[in-house]
């Protein structure tokens, strides 16, 4: 191979206030009456005893001071709107949450102290224990469901941990495993004393029982099987040192599973996980915690040289029923094992054997092949493998390189002919470059084939995503059968590693007690035929109903970026949309401010500014209420550019509609768009009847703010793009329906939200406080006339390994934000993690029983599980709050990490489920609690705010910094712009 050197409007609806203070609590009695009756539950005082927690020493607040600022003074001015309950300070108690004793001076998480505050929370994970489960929920219709968890017996053998050192050092887990496999093959019956160890591929080896030695060195010769087919094989020699580290006790794990110990011994769980994965590591292609193979199911073409492989996910988990093996089906995109030329032809979608590549083609091929492993095919029995680093800018026929120190040049074509007797036919194509830039090797494309089993980690196209989803999407019954078949095929009862360690796995799905929570009554406007509504199987519609707070759109304009949409079609569509808005309860002017404006997609900024200024001139300075935009179906960056310019530059609220919907003018589509427009204008579509009747436990009794937070990270391959954090918070009480949102950019893949609270030095004002939580608390005070006296914080997107870190950092920031507004201001906080990226699935116990499933065959919306498959001691639950549409529904997993409000299991489960019916964009209950959902939408929207040249991190002071996002305009911040 040759080598080269190288807007808020007043609201009009009835709010029924309770006559007694602090009377709001669990409405289980009335909710049961409601679900069985014909109409909504009667408005009456709740007699349930679950009230605000009694004042038993919940961390007395001492002088939580802070610099008084203008914002702080404004926050605490007397309310213009009378509060329904006495504005007394909230006293906290630890209640069921087990927390350590706290000192008076607790350091804070990000390097400072909180103005001589006594923070009511621990300063490190060592002193932190998550709340214990306060009991099990009782509300709802009881039923049985099946879960994809398989009971595992806890082994009674001693587990031993050994350290492994391999010399020379190897970075590849595959090679490490090959070395250890050879060692076990040679020495199992002698030096290893008949032990069959499990190996993690790095530094740790585990055995059931002790090895005959505490320290031993082995010499292992490893033959490179991949190097040749029939010829001589290369041999490498490694020294392997195995050294005893410690015994891993299973006693603590048993105590933890029995609920007698608070923290789970992670090492014991990790060992058992490695043991059960050992055989699959040898059989299949591992990707994270999943295993894939083309033999599990025939791969499906995804296009552009990619195919979908099926596989399964596997993880050992501690649960209330003991150890459980969680098995789920999985699929992922892999690169087809094609000759490179064929892969390039598929990638470009054209024949490449007759014409040279264009510059744009070359860029696309370089991106598609960079990092891909290929094997040579021109050397007969030799199968050397290389990783592609790039492709040449010149075609193969023009490539030459020096063959000696005298700079004698030889062409690549000549070299391959003379060295290997291989004639390069497609000399117009570039060569692959393998190796590094200083010493890159040339390989002709036609002499290479892609190695099988490489997962594709780059961004998939929309078409590929659709194809992959079709593979992934399985009806519940089919998925359940595939999971059972996978368990049988894996044969855990015959697994030599499971036998060695004494682990036995059940082949039956776990049966779990569940409850179906009742759907909440929804309130609509009094002028509609239907003033309230009880959703059926997670859905309802707007027929005969009017939005409870329909807003007015009197000044609007329409800009058309689609050449296929004529003016008369656009006008007809806008008329239909205006009528739908009016029917739904809004006031919508039939005529735009200026005539419909047609523009080209590549001139979006110029067109938007023209429309903006034309409207401003005609309206004599008044703001436009709404901009309607008609976009082509395939519009590239147009949508994102439009949102960025409207929301951060012009301060316009916009609603985009695709061409295909404009032509169809479907009534359901128009109804959904009208819902979105109303909330963008600052209105409400519906509210929970219990909310305006003040009957939601631990929400309706005192002013309560509900937060949602999420962080979205850049896709694989974008190594320096920032992560985006978003926080939304309810801006109305007692309705808790409207949410304002804020966004910020932060360091690449940083999960902790950095801007929840921050301070900076101002030359005139000194130390100034700010941050997203603080700003949203202030805006709640302005919107409602009251300060929040309780905080409920739903945090999305956190993995189990980050629970402690996220809680400590973000709870600290919430505390600081509150203390910066007023001394002694520390409302009690409940901090709940929301997880969707888990692999627990729930199935109906009897798929033939139509009364226990929805139309898609999934479990009924409102199904909640808090026993058996949940955490042995902590406060968590699975909730399937939505009706399935296609595929198998994924329940959301909620884990309460901090609870100063002392929620009962029924309290938090009912609140979460009921909130899922308040999602603004459709008339369906949704799968994730809306504040978390809105935060995700806002974070996703904010990625559009980074202009293309700013997507990468910027160099600040010689280091890679994060360029802040452009600020949202004030009128945009106040409304649900992200809907």
mmCIF file of C-alpha atoms in Angstrom, residues 607-917:
data_model
loop_
_atom_site.group_PDB
_atom_site.id
_atom_site.type_symbol
_atom_site.label_atom_id
_atom_site.label_comp_id
_atom_site.label_asym_id
_atom_site.label_seq_id
_atom_site.Cartn_x
_atom_site.Cartn_y
_atom_site.Cartn_z
ATOM 1 C CA UNK A 607 -39.024 39.117 3.746
ATOM 2 C CA UNK A 608 -39.795 39.039 7.486
ATOM 3 C CA UNK A 609 -38.395 42.510 8.038
ATOM 4 C CA UNK A 610 -40.333 43.851 5.074
ATOM 5 C CA UNK A 611 -43.622 42.452 6.439
ATOM 6 C CA UNK A 612 -42.786 43.665 9.965
ATOM 7 C CA UNK A 613 -42.053 47.245 8.912
ATOM 8 C CA UNK A 614 -44.966 47.391 6.452
ATOM 9 C CA UNK A 615 -47.338 46.368 9.253
ATOM 10 C CA UNK A 616 -45.777 48.785 11.745
ATOM 11 C CA UNK A 617 -46.195 51.646 9.276
ATOM 12 C CA UNK A 618 -49.812 50.792 8.570
ATOM 13 C CA UNK A 619 -50.618 50.273 12.267
ATOM 14 C CA UNK A 620 -48.754 53.464 13.228
ATOM 15 C CA UNK A 621 -46.438 51.712 15.672
ATOM 16 C CA UNK A 622 -48.815 49.104 17.073
ATOM 17 C CA UNK A 623 -47.483 45.555 17.346
ATOM 18 C CA UNK A 624 -48.602 42.743 15.075
ATOM 19 C CA UNK A 625 -50.453 40.062 17.072
ATOM 20 C CA UNK A 626 -49.645 37.118 14.830
ATOM 21 C CA UNK A 627 -47.671 36.219 11.726
ATOM 22 C CA UNK A 628 -48.900 33.230 9.728
ATOM 23 C CA UNK A 629 -46.235 31.593 7.546
ATOM 24 C CA UNK A 630 -46.818 29.019 4.809
ATOM 25 C CA UNK A 631 -43.713 26.868 4.285
ATOM 26 C CA UNK A 632 -42.728 24.270 1.671
ATOM 27 C CA UNK A 633 -43.022 20.687 2.930
ATOM 28 C CA UNK A 634 -39.260 20.257 2.650
ATOM 29 C CA UNK A 635 -37.955 23.577 3.874
ATOM 30 C CA UNK A 636 -34.455 22.861 5.199
ATOM 31 C CA UNK A 637 -33.367 25.592 7.578
ATOM 32 C CA UNK A 638 -36.277 27.910 6.724
ATOM 33 C CA UNK A 639 -38.399 27.007 9.776
ATOM 34 C CA UNK A 640 -35.531 27.481 12.216
ATOM 35 C CA UNK A 641 -34.383 30.745 10.630
ATOM 36 C CA UNK A 642 -37.932 32.107 10.736
ATOM 37 C CA UNK A 643 -38.365 31.261 14.421
ATOM 38 C CA UNK A 644 -34.970 32.731 15.329
ATOM 39 C CA UNK A 645 -35.632 36.027 13.560
ATOM 40 C CA UNK A 646 -39.201 36.354 14.816
ATOM 41 C CA UNK A 647 -38.535 35.484 18.465
ATOM 42 C CA UNK A 648 -35.109 37.018 19.095
ATOM 43 C CA UNK A 649 -34.977 39.928 16.632
ATOM 44 C CA UNK A 650 -38.440 41.201 15.683
ATOM 45 C CA UNK A 651 -40.537 40.052 18.647
ATOM 46 C CA UNK A 652 -43.184 38.436 16.458
ATOM 47 C CA UNK A 653 -45.390 35.505 17.466
ATOM 48 C CA UNK A 654 -45.572 33.194 14.463
ATOM 49 C CA UNK A 655 -47.505 30.114 13.376
ATOM 50 C CA UNK A 656 -46.046 28.019 10.563
ATOM 51 C CA UNK A 657 -48.144 25.763 8.327
ATOM 52 C CA UNK A 658 -46.812 23.285 5.770
ATOM 53 C CA UNK A 659 -47.999 23.324 2.167
ATOM 54 C CA UNK A 660 -49.588 19.855 2.361
ATOM 55 C CA UNK A 661 -51.850 21.010 5.208
ATOM 56 C CA UNK A 662 -52.761 24.225 3.394
ATOM 57 C CA UNK A 663 -54.095 22.228 0.453
ATOM 58 C CA UNK A 664 -55.930 19.651 2.593
ATOM 59 C CA UNK A 665 -57.528 22.125 5.048
ATOM 60 C CA UNK A 666 -58.387 19.244 7.386
ATOM 61 C CA UNK A 667 -60.769 20.296 10.194
ATOM 62 C CA UNK A 668 -58.822 18.421 12.879
ATOM 63 C CA UNK A 669 -55.593 20.082 11.753
ATOM 64 C CA UNK A 670 -57.203 23.527 11.828
ATOM 65 C CA UNK A 671 -58.589 22.831 15.307
ATOM 66 C CA UNK A 672 -55.144 21.862 16.604
ATOM 67 C CA UNK A 673 -53.545 24.949 15.042
ATOM 68 C CA UNK A 674 -56.176 27.149 16.696
ATOM 69 C CA UNK A 675 -55.238 25.610 20.065
ATOM 70 C CA UNK A 676 -51.592 26.507 19.455
ATOM 71 C CA UNK A 677 -52.413 30.056 18.348
ATOM 72 C CA UNK A 678 -54.528 30.696 21.437
ATOM 73 C CA UNK A 679 -51.793 29.770 23.912
ATOM 74 C CA UNK A 680 -49.207 31.705 21.907
ATOM 75 C CA UNK A 681 -51.467 34.714 22.324
ATOM 76 C CA UNK A 682 -51.491 34.178 26.098
ATOM 77 C CA UNK A 683 -54.806 32.334 26.412
ATOM 78 C CA UNK A 684 -55.850 29.048 27.951
ATOM 79 C CA UNK A 685 -57.618 26.274 26.076
ATOM 80 C CA UNK A 686 -58.908 24.387 29.088
ATOM 81 C CA UNK A 687 -58.209 24.026 32.796
ATOM 82 C CA UNK A 688 -58.710 21.277 35.322
ATOM 83 C CA UNK A 689 -62.092 21.669 37.003
ATOM 84 C CA UNK A 690 -60.447 20.746 40.294
ATOM 85 C CA UNK A 691 -57.957 23.576 39.796
ATOM 86 C CA UNK A 692 -60.498 26.379 39.464
ATOM 87 C CA UNK A 693 -62.581 24.725 42.180
ATOM 88 C CA UNK A 694 -59.456 24.758 44.388
ATOM 89 C CA UNK A 695 -59.485 21.025 45.045
ATOM 90 C CA UNK A 696 -55.987 19.891 44.020
ATOM 91 C CA UNK A 697 -54.094 18.647 47.072
ATOM 92 C CA UNK A 698 -50.865 20.534 47.799
ATOM 93 C CA UNK A 699 -51.469 22.903 44.882
ATOM 94 C CA UNK A 700 -54.756 24.702 45.487
ATOM 95 C CA UNK A 701 -54.260 25.536 49.170
ATOM 96 C CA UNK A 702 -51.447 28.069 48.750
ATOM 97 C CA UNK A 703 -49.856 29.774 45.708
ATOM 98 C CA UNK A 704 -47.887 27.012 44.023
ATOM 99 C CA UNK A 705 -45.516 27.251 41.071
ATOM 100 C CA UNK A 706 -44.765 24.189 38.948
ATOM 101 C CA UNK A 707 -41.469 24.103 37.074
ATOM 102 C CA UNK A 708 -40.314 21.912 34.221
ATOM 103 C CA UNK A 709 -36.668 21.676 33.193
ATOM 104 C CA UNK A 710 -34.723 19.836 30.514
ATOM 105 C CA UNK A 711 -31.327 19.864 28.813
ATOM 106 C CA UNK A 712 -30.931 18.800 25.194
ATOM 107 C CA UNK A 713 -27.517 17.798 23.938
ATOM 108 C CA UNK A 714 -26.076 18.015 20.418
ATOM 109 C CA UNK A 715 -26.161 14.905 18.286
ATOM 110 C CA UNK A 716 -23.246 12.519 17.972
ATOM 111 C CA UNK A 717 -20.483 13.960 15.830
ATOM 112 C CA UNK A 718 -21.101 17.559 16.900
ATOM 113 C CA UNK A 719 -18.185 17.677 19.298
ATOM 114 C CA UNK A 720 -18.197 21.355 20.233
ATOM 115 C CA UNK A 721 -21.825 22.437 19.865
ATOM 116 C CA UNK A 722 -23.278 23.638 23.173
ATOM 117 C CA UNK A 723 -26.016 21.925 25.114
ATOM 118 C CA UNK A 724 -29.277 23.838 25.564
ATOM 119 C CA UNK A 725 -31.045 24.126 28.920
ATOM 120 C CA UNK A 726 -34.682 25.190 29.186
ATOM 121 C CA UNK A 727 -36.823 25.944 32.214
ATOM 122 C CA UNK A 728 -40.560 26.659 32.133
ATOM 123 C CA UNK A 729 -42.798 27.612 35.057
ATOM 124 C CA UNK A 730 -46.529 28.018 35.570
ATOM 125 C CA UNK A 731 -47.635 31.640 35.544
ATOM 126 C CA UNK A 732 -51.170 31.254 36.833
ATOM 127 C CA UNK A 733 -52.620 30.022 40.097
ATOM 128 C CA UNK A 734 -54.798 28.196 40.937
ATOM 129 C CA UNK A 735 -55.158 27.138 37.278
ATOM 130 C CA UNK A 736 -51.519 26.009 36.700
ATOM 131 C CA UNK A 737 -52.010 25.898 32.945
ATOM 132 C CA UNK A 738 -49.924 28.718 31.417
ATOM 133 C CA UNK A 739 -46.154 28.312 31.343
ATOM 134 C CA UNK A 740 -43.482 30.896 30.546
ATOM 135 C CA UNK A 741 -40.147 29.567 29.356
ATOM 136 C CA UNK A 742 -36.480 30.614 29.356
ATOM 137 C CA UNK A 743 -33.516 29.030 27.587
ATOM 138 C CA UNK A 744 -29.739 29.229 27.740
ATOM 139 C CA UNK A 745 -26.707 27.637 26.110
ATOM 140 C CA UNK A 746 -24.139 25.850 28.247
ATOM 141 C CA UNK A 747 -21.038 23.705 27.863
ATOM 142 C CA UNK A 748 -21.104 20.736 25.485
ATOM 143 C CA UNK A 749 -22.953 17.782 27.085
ATOM 144 C CA UNK A 750 -23.203 19.519 30.474
ATOM 145 C CA UNK A 751 -26.272 18.050 32.201
ATOM 146 C CA UNK A 752 -26.377 20.351 35.254
ATOM 147 C CA UNK A 753 -28.347 23.494 34.424
ATOM 148 C CA UNK A 754 -25.842 26.285 34.960
ATOM 149 C CA UNK A 755 -28.128 29.328 34.760
ATOM 150 C CA UNK A 756 -30.844 28.391 37.242
ATOM 151 C CA UNK A 757 -29.322 31.050 39.486
ATOM 152 C CA UNK A 758 -26.395 33.352 38.837
ATOM 153 C CA UNK A 759 -24.826 36.556 40.104
ATOM 154 C CA UNK A 760 -22.607 39.079 38.380
ATOM 155 C CA UNK A 761 -20.970 42.392 39.170
ATOM 156 C CA UNK A 762 -22.513 45.570 37.814
ATOM 157 C CA UNK A 763 -20.428 48.778 37.941
ATOM 158 C CA UNK A 764 -23.365 50.783 39.339
ATOM 159 C CA UNK A 765 -25.527 48.254 41.220
ATOM 160 C CA UNK A 766 -22.812 46.009 42.592
ATOM 161 C CA UNK A 767 -23.708 42.322 42.887
ATOM 162 C CA UNK A 768 -26.772 41.577 40.758
ATOM 163 C CA UNK A 769 -28.781 38.375 41.016
ATOM 164 C CA UNK A 770 -30.477 36.630 38.121
ATOM 165 C CA UNK A 771 -31.003 33.272 36.513
ATOM 166 C CA UNK A 772 -33.918 31.358 35.073
ATOM 167 C CA UNK A 773 -35.557 30.243 38.341
ATOM 168 C CA UNK A 774 -35.317 33.708 39.854
ATOM 169 C CA UNK A 775 -36.721 35.375 36.734
ATOM 170 C CA UNK A 776 -39.632 32.931 36.561
ATOM 171 C CA UNK A 777 -40.452 33.444 40.253
ATOM 172 C CA UNK A 778 -40.560 37.185 39.626
ATOM 173 C CA UNK A 779 -42.773 36.768 36.556
ATOM 174 C CA UNK A 780 -45.147 34.516 38.558
ATOM 175 C CA UNK A 781 -45.448 37.295 41.157
ATOM 176 C CA UNK A 782 -46.206 39.852 38.449
ATOM 177 C CA UNK A 783 -48.729 37.610 36.705
ATOM 178 C CA UNK A 784 -50.631 36.420 39.788
ATOM 179 C CA UNK A 785 -49.999 39.162 42.334
ATOM 180 C CA UNK A 786 -48.731 36.543 44.793
ATOM 181 C CA UNK A 787 -45.404 34.993 45.617
ATOM 182 C CA UNK A 788 -45.105 31.216 45.279
ATOM 183 C CA UNK A 789 -45.306 29.482 48.641
ATOM 184 C CA UNK A 790 -44.639 26.016 47.246
ATOM 185 C CA UNK A 791 -42.374 24.778 44.446
ATOM 186 C CA UNK A 792 -42.887 21.567 42.471
ATOM 187 C CA UNK A 793 -39.974 20.925 40.103
ATOM 188 C CA UNK A 794 -40.202 18.294 37.349
ATOM 189 C CA UNK A 795 -36.732 17.621 35.935
ATOM 190 C CA UNK A 796 -36.474 15.718 32.669
ATOM 191 C CA UNK A 797 -33.629 13.826 31.062
ATOM 192 C CA UNK A 798 -31.495 12.741 34.039
ATOM 193 C CA UNK A 799 -29.992 9.262 34.201
ATOM 194 C CA UNK A 800 -29.823 7.341 37.474
ATOM 195 C CA UNK A 801 -26.077 7.891 37.754
ATOM 196 C CA UNK A 802 -26.604 11.664 37.817
ATOM 197 C CA UNK A 803 -29.402 11.820 40.428
ATOM 198 C CA UNK A 804 -27.256 12.956 43.351
ATOM 199 C CA UNK A 805 -25.215 15.419 41.330
ATOM 200 C CA UNK A 806 -28.234 17.058 39.680
ATOM 201 C CA UNK A 807 -30.237 17.272 42.912
ATOM 202 C CA UNK A 808 -27.412 18.824 44.943
ATOM 203 C CA UNK A 809 -26.510 21.397 42.310
ATOM 204 C CA UNK A 810 -30.000 22.382 41.158
ATOM 205 C CA UNK A 811 -31.710 22.365 44.559
ATOM 206 C CA UNK A 812 -28.896 24.630 45.743
ATOM 207 C CA UNK A 813 -29.610 26.993 42.821
ATOM 208 C CA UNK A 814 -33.362 27.014 43.566
ATOM 209 C CA UNK A 815 -32.627 27.879 47.202
ATOM 210 C CA UNK A 816 -30.304 30.710 46.237
ATOM 211 C CA UNK A 817 -32.805 32.106 43.738
ATOM 212 C CA UNK A 818 -35.489 32.238 46.455
ATOM 213 C CA UNK A 819 -33.173 33.724 49.083
ATOM 214 C CA UNK A 820 -32.039 36.445 46.681
ATOM 215 C CA UNK A 821 -35.613 37.739 46.477
ATOM 216 C CA UNK A 822 -36.338 38.159 50.170
ATOM 217 C CA UNK A 823 -34.710 37.212 53.467
ATOM 218 C CA UNK A 824 -36.274 34.067 54.957
ATOM 219 C CA UNK A 825 -38.018 33.253 51.679
ATOM 220 C CA UNK A 826 -37.614 29.478 51.295
ATOM 221 C CA UNK A 827 -40.797 27.834 49.972
ATOM 222 C CA UNK A 828 -40.804 24.027 50.363
ATOM 223 C CA UNK A 829 -39.579 22.165 47.284
ATOM 224 C CA UNK A 830 -40.551 18.843 45.755
ATOM 225 C CA UNK A 831 -37.991 17.732 43.146
ATOM 226 C CA UNK A 832 -39.087 14.964 40.767
ATOM 227 C CA UNK A 833 -37.073 13.309 38.006
ATOM 228 C CA UNK A 834 -38.994 12.390 34.842
ATOM 229 C CA UNK A 835 -37.522 9.579 32.752
ATOM 230 C CA UNK A 836 -38.649 8.369 29.341
ATOM 231 C CA UNK A 837 -35.427 6.722 28.196
ATOM 232 C CA UNK A 838 -35.869 3.511 30.116
ATOM 233 C CA UNK A 839 -36.794 0.023 28.965
ATOM 234 C CA UNK A 840 -39.681 -0.982 31.213
ATOM 235 C CA UNK A 841 -42.803 -1.832 29.220
ATOM 236 C CA UNK A 842 -46.212 -2.741 30.600
ATOM 237 C CA UNK A 843 -48.595 -5.127 28.844
ATOM 238 C CA UNK A 844 -52.221 -6.023 29.392
ATOM 239 C CA UNK A 845 -52.620 -9.248 31.362
ATOM 240 C CA UNK A 846 -55.080 -10.489 28.740
ATOM 241 C CA UNK A 847 -54.726 -9.007 25.243
ATOM 242 C CA UNK A 848 -58.146 -10.371 24.276
ATOM 243 C CA UNK A 849 -59.886 -8.364 27.004
ATOM 244 C CA UNK A 850 -60.788 -5.171 25.132
ATOM 245 C CA UNK A 851 -61.935 -3.489 28.347
ATOM 246 C CA UNK A 852 -58.352 -3.521 29.655
ATOM 247 C CA UNK A 853 -56.711 -1.994 26.565
ATOM 248 C CA UNK A 854 -57.086 1.030 24.328
ATOM 249 C CA UNK A 855 -57.664 0.830 20.584
ATOM 250 C CA UNK A 856 -53.955 0.246 19.898
ATOM 251 C CA UNK A 857 -53.871 -2.752 22.253
ATOM 252 C CA UNK A 858 -51.900 -0.877 24.909
ATOM 253 C CA UNK A 859 -52.711 -0.550 28.594
ATOM 254 C CA UNK A 860 -55.267 2.126 29.450
ATOM 255 C CA UNK A 861 -54.208 5.751 30.013
ATOM 256 C CA UNK A 862 -53.824 6.472 33.706
ATOM 257 C CA UNK A 863 -52.271 3.086 34.483
ATOM 258 C CA UNK A 864 -49.874 3.514 37.395
ATOM 259 C CA UNK A 865 -47.484 1.019 38.980
ATOM 260 C CA UNK A 866 -45.676 1.719 42.260
ATOM 261 C CA UNK A 867 -45.021 -1.822 43.495
ATOM 262 C CA UNK A 868 -42.998 -4.918 42.666
ATOM 263 C CA UNK A 869 -40.912 -3.590 39.715
ATOM 264 C CA UNK A 870 -40.239 -0.235 41.375
ATOM 265 C CA UNK A 871 -37.364 0.730 43.671
ATOM 266 C CA UNK A 872 -37.119 -1.333 46.876
ATOM 267 C CA UNK A 873 -37.333 1.704 49.184
ATOM 268 C CA UNK A 874 -37.425 5.003 47.307
ATOM 269 C CA UNK A 875 -40.410 7.066 46.119
ATOM 270 C CA UNK A 876 -40.889 6.229 42.434
ATOM 271 C CA UNK A 877 -43.657 5.051 40.106
ATOM 272 C CA UNK A 878 -44.392 4.259 36.468
ATOM 273 C CA UNK A 879 -47.298 6.124 34.879
ATOM 274 C CA UNK A 880 -48.738 5.500 31.422
ATOM 275 C CA UNK A 881 -50.776 8.693 31.153
ATOM 276 C CA UNK A 882 -51.503 8.552 27.418
ATOM 277 C CA UNK A 883 -53.468 6.398 24.991
ATOM 278 C CA UNK A 884 -51.283 4.557 22.501
ATOM 279 C CA UNK A 885 -51.438 5.453 18.827
ATOM 280 C CA UNK A 886 -49.110 2.869 17.320
ATOM 281 C CA UNK A 887 -46.438 0.583 18.705
ATOM 282 C CA UNK A 888 -46.036 -0.181 22.390
ATOM 283 C CA UNK A 889 -46.648 2.643 24.871
ATOM 284 C CA UNK A 890 -43.708 3.619 27.027
ATOM 285 C CA UNK A 891 -44.733 4.633 30.555
ATOM 286 C CA UNK A 892 -42.958 7.597 32.091
ATOM 287 C CA UNK A 893 -40.908 6.860 35.202
ATOM 288 C CA UNK A 894 -41.157 9.450 37.997
ATOM 289 C CA UNK A 895 -38.651 9.413 40.871
ATOM 290 C CA UNK A 896 -39.089 11.836 43.792
ATOM 291 C CA UNK A 897 -35.609 12.913 44.921
ATOM 292 C CA UNK A 898 -36.629 15.604 47.424
ATOM 293 C CA UNK A 899 -40.002 16.237 49.059
ATOM 294 C CA UNK A 900 -40.512 18.974 51.623
ATOM 295 C CA UNK A 901 -44.222 19.112 50.774
ATOM 296 C CA UNK A 902 -44.790 15.560 52.007
ATOM 297 C CA UNK A 903 -46.817 14.260 49.091
ATOM 298 C CA UNK A 904 -48.591 10.969 49.522
ATOM 299 C CA UNK A 905 -48.258 8.397 46.752
ATOM 300 C CA UNK A 906 -51.836 9.173 45.632
ATOM 301 C CA UNK A 907 -51.171 12.915 45.812
ATOM 302 C CA UNK A 908 -48.196 13.032 43.450
ATOM 303 C CA UNK A 909 -49.570 10.335 41.126
ATOM 304 C CA UNK A 910 -52.961 12.037 40.742
ATOM 305 C CA UNK A 911 -51.397 15.476 40.278
ATOM 306 C CA UNK A 912 -49.006 14.184 37.611
ATOM 307 C CA UNK A 913 -51.691 12.260 35.746
ATOM 308 C CA UNK A 914 -54.169 15.162 35.867
ATOM 309 C CA UNK A 915 -51.585 17.631 34.573
ATOM 310 C CA UNK A 916 -51.065 15.364 31.538
ATOM 311 C CA UNK A 917 -54.597 16.366 30.420
#
